[in-house]
Amino acid sequence: MKRMEPTAPWNLMFGYTKYQTWLAAMQTLLNKNSHIPPLEKLSDSNSESPKTLVLVIGESTNRQRMSLYGYPRKTTPRLDALHNELFVFDNVVTPRPYTIAALQQVLSFADSQNPNDFFLKPNLLNMMKQAGYEISWITNQQTQTRRNTMLTMLSQMADYQVYLNNDRVHNASQYDEAVIAPFIAELNTTAKKKLIVIHLLGTHRKYAYRYPQQFNQFSSGEGVPPWISQEILNEYNSYDNSILYNDYVVSTLIEELKKTQGNNALVYLSDHGEEVFDTPAHLFAGRDEANPLPAMYTIPFMIWANQKYKAANKTALWSNYKTRPYTSADFIYTWADIAGIEFKEMDHSRSILSEKFTQKPRWIGNPAHQNSLKDYSVIEKVTAKLALNM
């Protein structure tokens, strides 16, 4: 089938068959979700105010390679310039190093101990629709593939969808700036309460396909760690260039949101990180849950909010919370705080923005194998010890 698929007329036949399979799987998930009862006693503290909330989901971006987080190369000059307008959280990790597996927890009440809650409880989109938001989903991720069925299902729960990427392989130059025009169009709609979700292709491997030529700024060995050999230098540089381009896209989205009226806020976080020769004891590029390394889990997490939003919400203390050890598996509770939403099962101890926040183990690993789950801090300590012994 793989040999025949690229050739006409088999490409049409096999493509249609795969599409039907994907469509049926997505519809099954949507049907299951439609039977989930809504959140009890839900309320919105700012229900009368015009509001635009933007959730930008990045891809494969390790915060350790961003100058915003102290990386010596200037890979995020535009976000660096916005630093004083951002709440930049520097101790957030993802529960899993794979997009679908991570976002099943990030966008729902599921976590490592309760993975089935993705199917049993409302997800983030359910919650926002219940709160009266018009939802738009703009994605530059591939959609018509088996691996992305769950994400496409979530997108179908939105009121409006914009699918920008019809490529079937990642080795294609599908640049994230494609999301900017539809984002501006959604900002200009008349809905009083809007949620706009933007899913980027981000810094996904192969990194050289993630940015146009004008962002190919890192090409030498200047500023790279001493263990980066000539054989791996190009890939190392390509990853930094992809982060430089991602900086342009994310900062542009913020600048466009600045132009609009209302109580507006934007959250950017990556689904997971990426190891790109960051650990000298394990020279490796990519992700491997069986052999976890910190770079696979350390993600950027930041919030931009305008003055109207800050005046209507308790943001004065947020700067005190930037170093809290946090897992994006609990993101839905933080998002509820950002949106000003309360409900019966709201757990403020799991929101990074709450005065009631309680530090807990940050579990990483496959929930299907409970005995293999690890506290991220253990991985961090082991890797640090290896670095000292080199």
Short mmCIF file of C-alpha atoms in Angstrom, two decimals, residues 75-376:
data_model
loop_
_atom_site.label_atom_id
_atom_site.label_comp_id
_atom_site.label_asym_id
_atom_site.label_seq_id
_atom_site.Cartn_x
_atom_site.Cartn_y
_atom_site.Cartn_z
CA THR A 75 16.97 33.47 19.87
CA THR A 76 13.95 35.44 21.15
CA PRO A 77 14.78 39.14 20.57
CA ARG A 78 11.15 40.22 20.09
CA LEU A 79 9.85 38.50 23.21
CA ASP A 80 12.90 39.82 25.07
CA ALA A 81 11.79 43.33 24.10
CA LEU A 82 8.29 42.57 25.46
CA HIS A 83 9.64 41.09 28.70
CA ASN A 84 8.27 43.83 30.93
CA GLU A 85 4.78 43.22 29.54
CA LEU A 86 4.89 39.47 30.07
CA PHE A 87 4.46 37.13 33.00
CA VAL A 88 7.18 34.60 32.21
CA PHE A 89 7.04 31.38 34.22
CA ASP A 90 10.38 29.59 34.37
CA ASN A 91 9.71 26.28 36.13
CA VAL A 92 6.94 24.65 34.09
CA VAL A 93 7.23 21.14 32.64
CA THR A 94 5.01 19.00 30.46
CA PRO A 95 3.81 15.55 31.59
CA ARG A 96 4.73 13.83 28.33
CA PRO A 97 7.12 14.51 25.41
CA TYR A 98 4.60 13.82 22.63
CA THR A 99 1.97 16.20 21.24
CA ILE A 100 -1.21 14.13 21.50
CA ALA A 101 -0.27 12.49 24.79
CA ALA A 102 0.65 15.83 26.36
CA LEU A 103 -2.34 17.81 25.12
CA GLN A 104 -4.80 15.16 26.29
CA GLN A 105 -3.76 16.26 29.77
CA VAL A 106 -3.09 19.96 29.09
CA LEU A 107 -6.52 20.59 27.56
CA SER A 108 -8.60 18.52 29.97
CA PHE A 109 -8.95 17.38 33.57
CA ALA A 110 -6.96 14.23 32.79
CA ASP A 111 -3.56 13.75 34.41
CA SER A 112 -1.02 10.98 34.92
CA GLN A 113 -3.09 9.38 37.69
CA ASN A 114 -6.45 9.86 35.95
CA PRO A 115 -5.87 9.60 32.18
CA ASN A 116 -9.44 8.51 31.41
CA ASP A 117 -10.82 11.82 32.65
CA PHE A 118 -10.18 13.07 29.12
CA PHE A 119 -13.18 10.94 28.08
CA LEU A 120 -15.21 11.23 31.29
CA LYS A 121 -15.11 14.96 32.14
CA PRO A 122 -15.54 18.18 30.16
CA ASN A 123 -12.42 19.51 28.43
CA LEU A 124 -11.23 23.09 28.11
CA LEU A 125 -13.39 23.77 25.05
CA ASN A 126 -16.48 22.33 26.79
CA MET A 127 -15.80 24.62 29.73
CA MET A 128 -15.44 27.74 27.58
CA LYS A 129 -18.55 27.00 25.53
CA GLN A 130 -20.49 26.49 28.76
CA ALA A 131 -19.23 29.92 29.86
CA GLY A 132 -20.65 31.49 26.69
CA TYR A 133 -17.54 31.96 24.57
CA GLU A 134 -17.43 31.89 20.78
CA ILE A 135 -14.48 29.63 19.97
CA SER A 136 -12.23 29.71 16.91
CA TRP A 137 -9.50 27.15 16.27
CA ILE A 138 -6.67 28.06 13.88
CA THR A 139 -4.10 25.36 13.25
CA ASN A 140 -0.94 24.99 11.21
CA GLN A 141 -0.62 21.38 12.35
CA GLN A 142 -1.41 18.50 10.03
CA THR A 143 -5.02 17.45 10.53
CA GLN A 144 -5.83 14.56 8.20
CA THR A 145 -3.58 12.02 9.88
CA ARG A 146 -4.37 9.28 12.38
CA ARG A 147 -2.02 10.74 14.99
CA ASN A 148 -3.95 14.02 15.06
CA THR A 149 -7.50 12.63 15.26
CA MET A 150 -7.91 13.73 18.88
CA LEU A 151 -6.78 17.29 18.14
CA THR A 152 -9.01 17.54 15.10
CA MET A 153 -11.90 16.35 17.27
CA LEU A 154 -11.18 19.19 19.71
CA SER A 155 -11.02 21.67 16.85
CA GLN A 156 -14.42 20.48 15.61
CA MET A 157 -15.88 21.46 18.98
CA ALA A 158 -15.04 25.08 18.17
CA ASP A 159 -17.54 27.32 16.38
CA TYR A 160 -15.09 28.11 13.59
CA GLN A 161 -12.06 26.24 12.27
CA VAL A 162 -9.18 27.27 10.03
CA TYR A 163 -7.02 24.37 8.82
CA LEU A 164 -3.86 25.62 7.14
CA ASN A 165 -1.68 22.54 6.75
CA ASN A 166 -2.57 19.83 4.24
CA ASP A 167 0.90 18.31 4.15
CA ARG A 168 1.16 14.66 5.13
CA VAL A 169 4.82 14.78 6.19
CA HIS A 170 6.75 17.15 8.43
CA ASN A 171 9.55 17.57 5.87
CA ALA A 172 7.72 20.45 4.22
CA SER A 173 8.06 24.20 4.60
CA GLN A 174 4.69 25.15 6.05
CA TYR A 175 5.50 28.34 7.95
CA ASP A 176 3.57 29.43 11.03
CA GLU A 177 3.10 33.01 9.83
CA ALA A 178 0.13 31.54 7.95
CA VAL A 179 -1.87 31.79 11.20
CA ILE A 180 -1.53 35.59 11.43
CA ALA A 181 -4.08 36.64 8.79
CA PRO A 182 -6.91 34.37 10.06
CA PHE A 183 -6.06 35.45 13.62
CA ILE A 184 -6.56 39.11 12.69
CA ALA A 185 -9.85 38.20 11.00
CA GLU A 186 -11.08 36.46 14.17
CA LEU A 187 -10.05 39.44 16.31
CA ASN A 188 -12.34 41.60 14.21
CA THR A 189 -15.50 39.52 14.66
CA THR A 190 -18.34 40.98 16.72
CA ALA A 191 -18.65 38.27 19.39
CA LYS A 192 -18.61 39.70 22.91
CA LYS A 193 -16.63 36.84 24.45
CA LYS A 194 -14.08 35.10 22.25
CA LEU A 195 -11.61 32.28 22.70
CA ILE A 196 -9.10 31.91 19.88
CA VAL A 197 -6.93 28.79 19.93
CA ILE A 198 -3.86 28.82 17.70
CA HIS A 199 -1.87 25.63 17.24
CA LEU A 200 1.56 26.20 15.75
CA LEU A 201 3.91 23.81 14.00
CA GLY A 202 6.53 25.59 16.08
CA THR A 203 9.99 24.08 16.24
CA HIS A 204 9.09 20.54 15.17
CA ARG A 205 11.78 18.42 13.58
CA LYS A 206 13.12 18.69 10.87
CA TYR A 207 14.01 22.11 12.14
CA ALA A 208 15.33 23.51 8.85
CA TYR A 209 11.79 23.30 7.42
CA ARG A 210 10.32 25.47 10.18
CA TYR A 211 11.66 28.88 9.10
CA PRO A 212 12.17 30.94 5.92
CA GLN A 213 15.67 31.82 4.74
CA GLN A 214 15.74 35.30 6.31
CA PHE A 215 15.66 33.66 9.75
CA ASN A 216 18.74 31.54 9.03
CA GLN A 217 20.86 33.69 11.36
CA PHE A 218 22.75 31.03 13.33
CA SER A 219 25.14 29.23 11.00
CA SER A 220 28.51 29.16 12.78
CA GLY A 221 29.84 27.62 15.97
CA GLU A 222 29.76 30.94 17.81
CA GLY A 223 27.87 30.68 21.10
CA VAL A 224 27.37 26.90 20.99
CA PRO A 225 28.42 24.57 23.84
CA PRO A 226 31.89 22.97 23.58
CA TRP A 227 30.49 19.47 23.05
CA ILE A 228 28.76 20.38 19.77
CA SER A 229 30.86 18.81 17.01
CA GLN A 230 30.93 19.83 13.36
CA GLU A 231 28.78 16.79 12.51
CA ILE A 232 25.83 17.99 14.58
CA LEU A 233 26.36 21.76 14.33
CA ASN A 234 23.93 22.30 11.43
CA GLU A 235 21.05 20.62 13.24
CA TYR A 236 21.87 22.46 16.46
CA ASN A 237 21.86 25.79 14.59
CA SER A 238 18.67 24.93 12.70
CA TYR A 239 16.84 24.41 15.98
CA ASP A 240 17.95 27.83 17.23
CA ASN A 241 16.82 29.38 13.94
CA SER A 242 13.41 27.73 14.31
CA ILE A 243 13.10 29.27 17.78
CA LEU A 244 14.07 32.65 16.34
CA TYR A 245 11.23 32.34 13.82
CA ASN A 246 8.80 31.11 16.48
CA ASP A 247 9.69 34.26 18.44
CA TYR A 248 8.61 36.35 15.45
CA VAL A 249 5.26 34.54 15.14
CA VAL A 250 4.34 34.59 18.84
CA SER A 251 5.35 38.22 19.31
CA THR A 252 3.37 39.23 16.20
CA LEU A 253 0.25 37.58 17.64
CA ILE A 254 0.74 39.61 20.84
CA GLU A 255 1.21 42.84 18.89
CA GLU A 256 -1.99 42.22 16.91
CA LEU A 257 -3.97 41.49 20.10
CA LYS A 258 -2.67 44.78 21.55
CA LYS A 259 -4.60 46.66 18.87
CA THR A 260 -8.00 45.37 20.00
CA GLN A 261 -10.38 46.61 22.68
CA GLY A 262 -11.75 44.71 25.67
CA ASN A 263 -10.31 42.63 28.51
CA ASN A 264 -7.74 40.73 26.52
CA ALA A 265 -5.10 38.15 27.44
CA LEU A 266 -2.87 35.71 25.58
CA VAL A 267 -1.23 32.56 26.92
CA TYR A 268 1.63 30.83 25.12
CA LEU A 269 2.98 27.43 26.10
CA SER A 270 4.52 24.55 24.20
CA ASP A 271 3.08 21.05 24.15
CA HIS A 272 6.49 19.60 25.08
CA GLY A 273 10.18 20.37 24.77
CA GLU A 274 12.86 18.85 22.57
CA GLU A 275 16.33 17.49 23.23
CA VAL A 276 18.69 18.87 20.58
CA PHE A 277 22.15 17.91 21.83
CA ASP A 278 21.56 19.79 25.08
CA THR A 279 22.88 17.02 27.33
CA PRO A 280 26.58 16.19 26.75
CA ALA A 281 26.24 12.78 28.40
CA HIS A 282 23.51 11.81 25.90
CA LEU A 283 24.07 13.49 22.52
CA PHE A 284 20.69 13.04 20.94
CA ALA A 285 18.08 15.03 18.99
CA GLY A 286 14.37 14.36 19.46
CA ARG A 287 12.29 12.84 22.26
CA ASP A 288 12.32 9.46 23.96
CA GLU A 289 10.00 8.86 26.90
CA ALA A 290 11.89 5.69 27.82
CA ASN A 291 15.06 7.75 28.33
CA PRO A 292 13.80 11.10 29.64
CA LEU A 293 16.02 14.18 29.60
CA PRO A 294 15.06 17.62 31.00
CA ALA A 295 15.01 19.37 27.60
CA MET A 296 12.16 17.11 26.49
CA TYR A 297 9.96 18.45 29.30
CA THR A 298 11.03 22.05 30.01
CA ILE A 299 8.54 24.28 28.19
CA PRO A 300 7.97 28.01 27.84
CA PHE A 301 4.87 29.34 29.57
CA MET A 302 3.97 33.02 29.50
CA ILE A 303 0.98 35.34 29.75
CA TRP A 304 0.40 38.74 28.16
CA ALA A 305 -2.56 40.86 29.33
CA ASN A 306 -3.68 44.39 28.54
CA GLN A 307 -4.44 47.04 31.14
CA LYS A 308 -8.20 46.47 31.03
CA TYR A 309 -7.71 42.81 31.80
CA LYS A 310 -5.24 43.58 34.61
CA ALA A 311 -7.65 46.07 36.15
CA ALA A 312 -10.46 43.51 36.19
CA ASN A 313 -8.39 40.59 37.49
CA LYS A 314 -5.98 39.86 40.33
CA THR A 315 -2.74 40.05 38.36
CA ALA A 316 -0.70 42.08 40.87
CA LEU A 317 0.59 38.93 42.57
CA TRP A 318 1.36 36.94 39.41
CA SER A 319 4.96 38.12 39.29
CA ASN A 320 5.52 36.45 42.66
CA TYR A 321 4.54 33.09 41.21
CA LYS A 322 6.93 32.91 38.24
CA THR A 323 9.29 30.35 39.78
CA ARG A 324 6.64 27.92 41.07
CA PRO A 325 7.33 24.28 40.09
CA TYR A 326 4.35 23.50 37.88
CA THR A 327 3.12 20.88 35.42
CA SER A 328 1.05 21.77 32.39
CA ALA A 329 -1.07 18.69 33.19
CA ASP A 330 -2.84 21.10 35.59
CA PHE A 331 -3.18 23.83 32.97
CA ILE A 332 -7.00 23.71 32.81
CA TYR A 333 -7.15 25.02 36.40
CA THR A 334 -4.81 27.89 35.57
CA TRP A 335 -6.85 28.64 32.45
CA ALA A 336 -10.03 28.77 34.54
CA ASP A 337 -8.33 31.37 36.76
CA ILE A 338 -7.28 33.38 33.71
CA ALA A 339 -10.83 33.28 32.33
CA GLY A 340 -12.34 34.10 35.74
CA ILE A 341 -14.37 30.88 35.73
CA GLU A 342 -15.47 29.05 38.86
CA PHE A 343 -17.20 25.68 39.14
CA LYS A 344 -17.87 23.06 41.76
CA GLU A 345 -14.74 20.95 41.11
CA MET A 346 -12.35 23.90 40.66
CA ASP A 347 -9.12 23.10 42.52
CA HIS A 348 -7.19 26.31 43.15
CA SER A 349 -4.29 24.37 44.60
CA ARG A 350 -3.55 23.24 41.01
CA SER A 351 -3.49 26.74 39.48
CA ILE A 352 -0.10 28.44 39.21
CA LEU A 353 -1.88 31.80 39.58
CA SER A 354 -3.71 31.03 42.81
CA GLU A 355 -2.76 32.09 46.32
CA LYS A 356 -3.90 28.58 47.31
CA PHE A 357 -1.38 26.84 45.02
CA THR A 358 0.26 23.76 46.54
CA GLN A 359 3.42 22.25 45.13
CA LYS A 360 2.97 18.61 44.11
CA PRO A 361 5.07 15.97 42.33
CA ARG A 362 5.27 16.69 38.61
CA TRP A 363 4.71 13.25 37.15
CA ILE A 364 6.13 12.39 33.75
CA GLY A 365 5.71 9.16 31.82
CA ASN A 366 3.05 6.97 30.28
CA PRO A 367 -0.09 6.76 32.46
CA ALA A 368 -0.77 3.30 31.04
CA HIS A 369 2.25 2.11 33.05
CA GLN A 370 1.72 3.65 36.48
CA ASN A 371 4.81 1.99 37.95
CA SER A 372 7.01 3.72 35.39
CA LEU A 373 5.88 7.27 36.28
CA LYS A 374 8.66 9.49 37.60
CA ASP A 375 8.74 12.80 39.42
CA TYR A 376 10.39 15.26 37.05
#
